[in-house]
Amino acid sequence: IAYSPDGRYIVSGSEDETIRIWDAATGMPIGESLKGHAYYILSVVYSLDGRTIVSGSADGTIRIWDAATGSPIGEPLVGHTGVVWSVAYSPDGRSIVSCSSDQTIRIWDVAAGYLGAETLMGHKDTVSSVAYSPDGLYIASGSWDKTIRIWDAVTGALVKGPLEGLLKGRSSTVDDVVYSPDGRHIASSHRDHMIRIWDVATGVRVGRLLSGHTEYITGIVYSPDGRHIASCSYDTTIRIWNAATGMPVMGEPLTRHPGGVTSVAWSPDGQYIIRLWSHDRTIRIWDAQTGMPVGMPLKGHTGNITSVAWSPDGQNIASGSGSDDDTIRIWDAATGAPIGDPLRGHLGGITTVIYSPDGRYIVSGSEDRTIRVWDARQILSGASISEQLNAHADAIRSLAYSPDGRRFVSGSYDKAIRIWDAQTGMPVGMPLKGHTGNVTSVTWSPDGQNIASGSDDYTIRIWDAATGVPVGDPLRGHLGGITSVIYSPNGRYIVSGSEDHTICVWDVRQILSGGEFFIFLRR
């Protein structure tokens, strides 16, 4: 999240691959979401004149947007071969710096849209953060190789570094770096839950360690006058520090909430702090002097929900509840208002809801071992009749439509996968069996030819969607149950999440040719 230079607007990037602009005074969204990235948005920032926004994404690209219209400017900036973790505008607005998991930093010429300097190389691991000095002459970078480096923004030459923040003889992964407004200091957050302050002229760490957070620090920012530093963390708190002494201001943390705080920003006038909470996906504005919330949260979702799905036209959201009401609700995506009455029929908690590709149907799975198909048009007109499908012997855990909408697939705790004819509601062929544990996630490949499934048995399996025959051997690499599997939009990769706290990216072409190439992503 970031404020516009005049403090009138807030921009936020999301895991839903969109960017939103908000009115800072009212908390209301302005215009439509900015769409174009194909994966999580990890960094957004305004240009100094407030006319453009730049975003970096896990899809490996950087995009420039017209802040007034929300339209993309030019083509995406392509060059990184990994996730883009951080982007920053130069103070004169002529250049953008970006950093990536490919261990490089790149400087881009905004007007020309091409690489304006040699790629900056030197870090030995993911470069997680970059920042311009206030005068635009230098760039600071932080990396998972546990070092900070300072570069000449014009020549790309290394000026200082690597700087290492040793604590008891050990250094720690760097997650974020920011310059003080006067350019004399750099603050850095580290995986050991500490914040360090560095003297830019000497490259030496100064003052005390800013210690208080108990979990991963997700963001740090200086106040406009440079007197304070705000930090946010997965420990559910925001802390404000005296930048000169390193002591906490206000004594207690600004807030606590049942979910990690993932981003923090200061308003240009220094009066307000905004934060983003990952747990409830809301944005909150706080009075920096009193620590009190200002206005209502900026909400995208409402209610206690276990599963959500957007309608393909983006107008509605379906949500399923795992609480005692066992219902599904439809919401107006623009206003957040519920549409009609709750959908009742399941006799157990809702575990998954999906829309058909044409948006005409909603399919839900439940702990009651059944699948229900709901006519979305009837729901919008006040009816809520559903067709019940029975075939599984245990709770339904996951559902996915084929790209053409003619079939859908279900995964269950009975260790089986079933393919269904979406028109007749009848199962197609025999159950797909092979997993030795609960089937926790199913997904269809974009070309419709294959189905991928994940299970508590620690494996992922690929199936021929036409025959139900397994393709190759089970994919092994995780050390815990699989919680989710998904294909990339181009079908080249499968991404899996696991209870072992890791994500694996699998190369589908390698798998289909007999290999099993994968990359671990671990935090």
XYZ file of C-alpha atoms in Angstrom:
523
model
C 0.000 0.000 0.000
C 1.112 3.590 -0.626
C -0.227 7.119 -0.337
C -0.330 9.482 -3.287
C 2.077 12.410 -2.804
C -0.793 14.802 -2.041
C -2.290 12.391 0.512
C -5.671 12.282 -1.212
C -5.475 8.687 -2.433
C -4.229 5.281 -1.338
C -3.152 2.532 -3.717
C -3.155 -1.125 -2.691
C -1.982 -4.297 -4.410
C -3.490 -7.675 -3.648
C -3.110 -11.430 -3.919
C -6.169 -11.335 -6.215
C -3.847 -9.926 -8.937
C -5.514 -6.493 -8.894
C -4.653 -2.975 -7.789
C -7.200 -0.634 -6.205
C -7.200 3.121 -5.648
C -9.053 4.446 -2.600
C -10.224 7.855 -1.449
C -8.133 8.487 1.675
C -10.789 10.724 3.224
C -13.836 8.507 2.748
C -12.278 5.058 2.464
C -14.303 4.367 -0.692
C -12.798 2.652 -3.750
C -12.333 4.854 -6.814
C -13.136 3.360 -10.192
C -12.565 -0.214 -11.227
C -9.725 -2.468 -10.163
C -6.527 -2.161 -12.199
C -6.066 -5.518 -13.910
C -3.200 -6.855 -15.973
C -0.880 -8.828 -13.746
C -1.156 -12.613 -13.809
C -0.140 -13.236 -10.203
C 0.133 -11.606 -6.749
C 0.927 -7.880 -6.586
C 3.867 -7.525 -4.198
C 4.747 -3.829 -4.495
C 2.982 -0.601 -5.534
C 4.199 2.990 -5.446
C 3.168 6.417 -6.784
C 5.446 8.613 -8.870
C 6.490 11.816 -7.108
C 4.071 13.892 -9.229
C 1.226 11.482 -8.458
C 0.390 10.962 -12.129
C 1.476 7.347 -12.442
C 1.594 4.174 -10.355
C 4.135 1.401 -10.780
C 3.517 -2.178 -9.635
C 5.664 -5.268 -9.274
C 4.246 -8.760 -9.307
C 5.030 -12.399 -8.663
C 4.398 -12.895 -12.389
C 7.883 -11.430 -12.965
C 6.733 -8.180 -14.590
C 6.505 -4.484 -13.738
C 3.585 -2.387 -14.963
C 3.054 1.366 -15.161
C -0.473 2.774 -14.763
C -2.141 6.133 -15.333
C -3.245 7.088 -11.804
C -6.160 9.195 -13.076
C -7.713 6.689 -15.494
C -6.356 3.373 -14.175
C -5.231 2.455 -17.685
C -1.914 0.670 -18.240
C 0.805 2.755 -19.876
C 2.715 0.797 -22.498
C 3.610 -2.853 -22.286
C 4.761 -4.624 -19.109
C 8.455 -4.284 -18.328
C 9.876 -7.761 -18.831
C 13.396 -8.856 -17.967
C 13.399 -10.445 -14.540
C 13.317 -14.231 -14.512
C 11.784 -14.485 -11.047
C 9.294 -12.855 -8.699
C 9.474 -9.034 -8.566
C 9.552 -8.276 -4.845
C 9.919 -4.503 -4.778
C 9.736 -1.461 -7.055
C 10.611 2.202 -6.462
C 10.441 5.427 -8.480
C 13.409 7.738 -8.678
C 12.609 11.159 -7.152
C 12.674 12.787 -10.604
C 10.276 10.159 -11.956
C 12.548 9.258 -14.854
C 13.583 5.810 -13.663
C 12.155 2.788 -11.885
C 14.249 0.328 -9.932
C 13.087 -3.239 -9.347
C 14.467 -6.288 -7.590
C 13.712 -9.952 -7.893
C 14.148 -13.504 -6.694
C 16.489 -13.887 -9.687
C 19.081 -12.152 -7.431
C 19.294 -9.039 -9.632
C 18.321 -5.366 -9.559
C 17.218 -3.607 -12.735
C 16.862 0.077 -13.575
C 14.263 1.032 -16.174
C 13.893 4.202 -18.253
C 10.258 5.203 -17.760
C 9.912 7.166 -20.986
C 11.603 4.602 -23.214
C 10.334 1.508 -21.436
C 13.647 -0.317 -21.732
C 16.487 -1.255 -19.433
C 18.279 2.016 -18.760
C 21.383 0.651 -17.049
C 23.213 -2.588 -16.704
C 21.614 -5.156 -14.474
C 23.020 -4.744 -10.971
C 24.473 -8.026 -9.782
C 26.220 -8.979 -6.569
C 23.620 -10.397 -4.217
C 23.753 -14.163 -3.733
C 20.049 -14.735 -2.998
C 16.627 -13.132 -3.561
C 16.788 -9.325 -3.526
C 13.770 -8.489 -1.392
C 13.741 -4.680 -1.271
C 15.055 -1.613 -3.089
C 14.847 2.110 -2.293
C 16.103 5.313 -3.897
C 17.910 7.875 -1.791
C 15.934 11.149 -1.534
C 18.350 12.884 -3.933
C 18.023 10.027 -6.443
C 21.773 9.438 -6.632
C 21.862 6.080 -4.861
C 19.881 2.867 -4.549
C 19.859 0.699 -1.438
C 19.044 -2.992 -1.676
C 18.341 -5.687 0.906
C 18.619 -9.400 0.269
C 17.968 -12.832 1.666
C 21.751 -13.272 1.467
C 21.687 -11.256 4.748
C 23.378 -8.175 3.311
C 22.572 -4.595 2.320
C 24.263 -2.916 -0.620
C 24.326 0.706 -1.819
C 24.648 1.351 -5.566
C 25.320 4.366 -7.781
C 21.934 4.965 -9.453
C 23.567 6.377 -12.607
C 26.428 3.973 -13.248
C 25.163 0.920 -11.377
C 28.487 0.618 -9.558
C 28.579 -0.749 -6.014
C 29.287 2.144 -3.635
C 29.090 0.445 -0.236
C 28.584 -3.061 0.999
C 27.900 -5.718 1.613
C 26.695 -4.442 5.008
C 25.874 -7.179 7.502
C 23.920 -6.677 10.713
C 25.639 -9.131 12.997
C 23.897 -10.053 16.245
C 25.738 -12.416 18.568
C 28.056 -13.207 15.702
C 25.245 -14.065 13.321
C 23.620 -12.103 10.517
C 19.962 -12.292 9.461
C 17.964 -12.213 6.239
C 17.033 -8.676 5.112
C 13.380 -8.179 4.160
C 12.993 -4.415 3.759
C 15.147 -1.283 3.382
C 14.074 2.390 3.497
C 15.949 5.690 3.395
C 15.323 8.397 5.978
C 13.889 11.588 4.402
C 17.221 13.399 4.785
C 19.104 10.503 3.149
C 21.558 10.142 6.020
C 20.277 6.812 7.320
C 18.841 3.529 6.093
C 16.498 1.431 8.213
C 16.331 -2.305 7.535
C 14.065 -5.053 8.847
C 15.402 -8.558 9.348
C 14.111 -12.083 9.770
C 15.335 -12.099 13.392
C 12.434 -9.662 14.120
C 14.826 -6.736 14.588
C 15.144 -3.362 12.836
C 18.618 -1.897 12.293
C 19.600 1.678 11.399
C 22.687 2.390 9.283
C 24.788 5.492 8.712
C 24.884 5.904 4.927
C 28.188 7.808 4.902
C 30.126 5.180 6.846
C 28.097 2.035 6.222
C 28.148 1.350 9.968
C 25.142 0.316 12.035
C 24.228 3.044 14.538
C 22.158 3.195 17.702
C 20.287 0.395 19.360
C 18.475 -2.482 17.720
C 14.743 -1.787 17.457
C 13.447 -4.824 19.275
C 9.858 -5.665 20.161
C 8.237 -7.592 17.348
C 7.929 -11.327 17.907
C 7.219 -12.426 14.323
C 8.255 -11.622 10.763
C 8.345 -7.845 10.105
C 6.392 -7.223 6.921
C 7.038 -3.511 6.412
C 8.872 -0.432 7.694
C 8.499 3.242 6.796
C 9.871 6.602 8.007
C 7.505 9.415 8.955
C 7.735 12.369 6.532
C 9.734 14.420 9.055
C 12.129 11.533 9.684
C 11.562 11.554 13.440
C 9.744 8.236 13.619
C 9.721 4.773 12.035
C 6.557 2.675 11.774
C 6.818 -1.096 11.458
C 4.233 -3.846 11.014
C 4.449 -7.548 11.639
C 2.770 -10.923 11.513
C 2.693 -10.661 15.305
C -0.510 -8.599 14.667
C 1.001 -5.257 15.738
C 2.170 -1.940 14.377
C 4.926 -0.263 16.340
C 6.145 3.339 16.158
C 9.761 4.051 17.064
C 11.786 7.159 17.798
C 14.248 7.125 14.905
C 16.979 8.898 16.902
C 16.858 6.804 20.069
C 15.358 3.545 18.788
C 12.867 3.605 21.647
C 9.190 2.754 21.115
C 6.715 5.644 21.050
C 3.369 5.344 22.933
C 4.699 2.385 24.903
C 2.204 -0.205 23.680
C 1.909 -1.275 20.027
C -0.578 0.679 17.946
C -2.965 -2.242 17.468
C -3.497 -5.945 17.800
C -5.666 -8.045 15.517
C -6.261 -11.758 14.833
C -4.196 -11.762 11.657
C -0.803 -10.488 10.576
C -0.352 -6.863 9.464
C 1.202 -7.071 6.008
C 1.896 -3.472 4.989
C 2.116 0.020 6.497
C 2.416 3.545 5.080
C 2.500 7.103 6.439
C 0.352 9.905 4.997
C 2.430 12.704 3.433
C 1.401 15.159 6.169
C 2.425 12.701 8.896
C -1.004 12.691 10.522
C -2.154 9.198 9.576
C -0.861 5.672 9.224
C -2.543 3.107 7.018
C -2.159 -0.620 7.379
C -3.280 -3.738 5.529
C -4.387 -6.825 7.448
C -4.077 -10.160 5.657
C -6.486 -12.076 7.909
C -9.648 -10.105 7.170
C -8.362 -8.432 3.989
C -9.261 -4.941 5.148
C -7.429 -1.660 5.015
C -7.527 0.591 8.083
C -6.525 4.221 8.594
C -5.142 5.261 11.995
C -4.452 8.608 13.629
C -0.671 8.655 14.082
C -0.894 10.842 17.179
C -3.610 9.059 19.130
C -3.347 5.554 17.730
C -7.121 5.510 17.157
C -8.758 4.162 13.979
C -10.198 6.737 11.579
C -13.453 5.896 9.790
C -14.632 2.440 8.792
C -12.475 -0.366 7.383
C -12.132 -0.655 3.604
C -13.705 -4.075 3.126
C -13.752 -6.481 0.224
C -15.382 -9.456 1.967
C -18.090 -9.768 4.604
C -18.934 -12.544 7.042
C -17.261 -15.592 8.528
C -16.451 -17.672 5.465
C -14.554 -20.831 4.582
C -14.660 -20.525 0.793
C -15.247 -17.703 -1.685
C -15.634 -17.456 -5.453
C -16.085 -14.555 -7.852
C -18.715 -14.761 -10.554
C -16.980 -14.679 -13.970
C -18.451 -11.242 -14.730
C -17.056 -9.921 -11.443
C -20.413 -8.628 -10.253
C -21.065 -11.104 -7.445
C -19.245 -13.151 -4.821
C -20.393 -16.521 -3.487
C -19.288 -17.515 -0.007
C -19.708 -20.708 1.972
C -19.825 -20.899 5.742
C -18.201 -23.496 7.934
C -20.113 -22.417 10.987
C -23.324 -23.942 12.306
C -25.519 -22.213 9.711
C -24.136 -24.418 6.860
C -25.211 -21.854 4.257
C -24.016 -20.174 1.087
C -24.464 -16.456 0.524
C -24.275 -14.315 -2.590
C -22.933 -10.758 -2.292
C -22.904 -7.731 -4.546
C -19.175 -7.317 -5.225
C -19.434 -3.540 -5.669
C -21.433 -2.696 -2.530
C -20.789 -5.694 -0.273
C -24.554 -6.052 0.253
C -26.026 -9.573 0.481
C -28.247 -10.676 -2.411
C -31.327 -12.628 -1.420
C -31.551 -15.084 1.445
C -28.859 -17.587 2.453
C -28.854 -20.765 0.341
C -29.841 -23.703 2.512
C -29.761 -27.402 1.759
C -26.463 -28.763 2.987
C -26.504 -30.533 6.351
C -22.865 -29.844 7.152
C -20.285 -27.087 6.858
C -19.569 -25.746 3.369
C -16.013 -26.618 2.317
C -15.859 -25.231 -1.219
C -17.870 -23.096 -3.675
C -17.160 -22.423 -7.350
C -18.887 -20.680 -10.260
C -19.262 -22.299 -13.675
C -17.185 -20.532 -16.367
C -20.341 -18.946 -17.843
C -21.544 -17.834 -14.397
C -24.891 -19.618 -14.712
C -24.291 -22.106 -11.903
C -22.730 -22.273 -8.456
C -21.455 -25.637 -7.238
C -20.884 -26.276 -3.544
C -19.279 -29.108 -1.610
C -19.908 -29.948 2.014
C -18.928 -32.018 5.002
C -22.295 -33.758 4.520
C -20.667 -35.730 1.620
C -22.834 -34.097 -1.041
C -22.387 -31.686 -3.919
C -25.107 -29.207 -4.801
C -25.582 -27.319 -8.060
C -27.427 -23.986 -7.799
C -28.900 -21.944 -10.658
C -27.374 -18.490 -10.182
C -30.097 -16.795 -12.230
C -32.845 -18.256 -10.053
C -30.971 -17.135 -6.944
C -30.813 -13.558 -8.229
C -34.566 -13.685 -8.881
C -35.312 -14.931 -5.363
C -35.347 -18.738 -5.752
C -32.800 -21.121 -4.261
C -33.498 -24.573 -5.689
C -30.495 -26.877 -6.007
C -29.734 -30.320 -7.383
C -28.012 -32.705 -4.975
C -25.286 -35.038 -6.255
C -24.297 -38.100 -4.242
C -21.373 -40.398 -4.947
C -18.636 -39.733 -2.408
C -18.414 -41.615 0.877
C -16.887 -38.764 2.893
C -16.654 -34.974 3.020
C -16.162 -33.075 -0.236
C -12.978 -31.017 -0.009
C -12.422 -29.435 -3.423
C -14.205 -28.695 -6.709
C -13.042 -27.384 -10.088
C -14.739 -26.818 -13.447
C -13.217 -27.822 -16.773
C -12.302 -24.766 -18.873
C -15.200 -25.403 -21.273
C -17.675 -25.745 -18.403
C -18.977 -29.112 -19.592
C -17.612 -31.063 -16.622
C -16.427 -30.503 -13.099
C -14.206 -32.556 -10.810
C -14.514 -33.246 -7.081
C -11.988 -34.416 -4.508
C -13.034 -36.027 -1.245
C -11.840 -37.322 2.070
C -12.857 -40.770 0.780
C -9.499 -40.629 -1.114
C -11.251 -40.595 -4.488
C -11.718 -38.092 -7.307
C -14.829 -37.972 -9.450
C -15.617 -36.300 -12.757
C -19.172 -35.076 -13.309
C -21.219 -34.143 -16.367
C -22.225 -30.559 -15.613
C -25.352 -30.814 -17.760
C -26.829 -34.045 -16.386
C -25.278 -34.121 -12.930
C -24.187 -37.706 -13.524
C -20.707 -39.044 -12.690
C -18.497 -39.690 -15.721
C -16.623 -42.983 -15.651
C -15.217 -44.612 -12.549
C -13.662 -42.808 -9.578
C -10.012 -41.806 -9.994
C -8.185 -43.744 -7.289
C -4.548 -43.823 -6.321
C -4.116 -41.463 -3.409
C -3.702 -43.163 -0.035
C -4.897 -40.138 1.945
C -7.666 -37.537 1.805
C -7.868 -35.675 -1.503
C -7.567 -32.050 -0.439
C -7.368 -30.142 -3.727
C -8.216 -30.638 -7.400
C -7.614 -28.392 -10.410
C -8.096 -28.619 -14.167
C -5.336 -27.748 -16.631
C -6.123 -24.696 -18.821
C -6.260 -26.859 -21.968
C -8.720 -29.246 -20.304
C -6.598 -32.315 -20.942
C -5.412 -33.070 -17.413
C -6.482 -32.871 -13.794
C -4.040 -32.353 -10.918
C -4.831 -33.463 -7.378
C -3.175 -33.041 -3.986
C -3.563 -35.268 -0.953
C -2.760 -35.786 2.699
C -0.473 -38.584 1.478
C 2.125 -35.868 0.671
C 1.824 -36.394 -3.114
C 0.416 -34.663 -6.182
C -1.003 -36.726 -9.018
C -1.789 -35.837 -12.628
C -4.652 -37.587 -14.400
C -5.784 -37.819 -18.016
C -9.127 -35.991 -17.907
C -10.577 -38.048 -20.779
C -9.647 -41.521 -19.562
C -9.099 -41.053 -15.826
C -5.740 -42.789 -16.131
C -2.861 -41.417 -14.021
C -0.142 -39.615 -15.993
C 3.304 -40.622 -14.752
C 4.231 -41.322 -11.165
C 3.047 -39.336 -8.119
C 4.992 -36.100 -7.586
C 6.961 -36.281 -4.375
C 8.876 -33.507 -2.675
C 6.710 -32.180 0.112
C 7.179 -33.410 3.670
C 3.592 -32.760 4.714
C 0.049 -33.037 3.419
C -0.826 -31.075 0.295
C -3.269 -28.249 1.006
C -3.696 -26.745 -2.454
C -2.725 -27.298 -6.102
C -3.230 -24.983 -9.061
C -2.077 -24.705 -12.675
C -0.414 -21.555 -13.978
C -2.585 -19.724 -16.562
C -0.416 -20.997 -19.425
C -0.496 -24.570 -18.116
C 3.300 -24.834 -17.928
C 3.509 -25.152 -14.167
C 1.691 -26.657 -11.228
C 2.043 -24.878 -7.886
C 1.427 -26.822 -4.688
C 1.161 -25.712 -1.066
C 1.749 -27.999 1.870
C 1.467 -28.360 5.617
C 5.291 -28.522 5.609
C 5.146 -24.689 5.170
C 6.569 -24.804 1.639
C 5.346 -24.125 -1.873
C 6.594 -26.196 -4.807
C 6.544 -25.121 -8.444
C 6.509 -28.108 -10.817
C 7.441 -27.995 -14.512
C 4.599 -29.811 -16.304
C 6.602 -30.400 -19.476
C 9.359 -32.084 -17.505
C 6.806 -34.223 -15.695
C 5.058 -35.327 -18.890
C 8.415 -36.237 -20.433
C 9.353 -38.390 -17.462
C 11.174 -35.817 -15.302
C 10.074 -34.241 -12.051
C 11.654 -30.806 -11.899
C 10.430 -28.591 -9.067
C 11.492 -25.516 -7.123
C 10.922 -25.027 -3.400
C 9.654 -21.674 -2.138
C 10.101 -21.404 1.601
C 9.833 -18.497 3.998
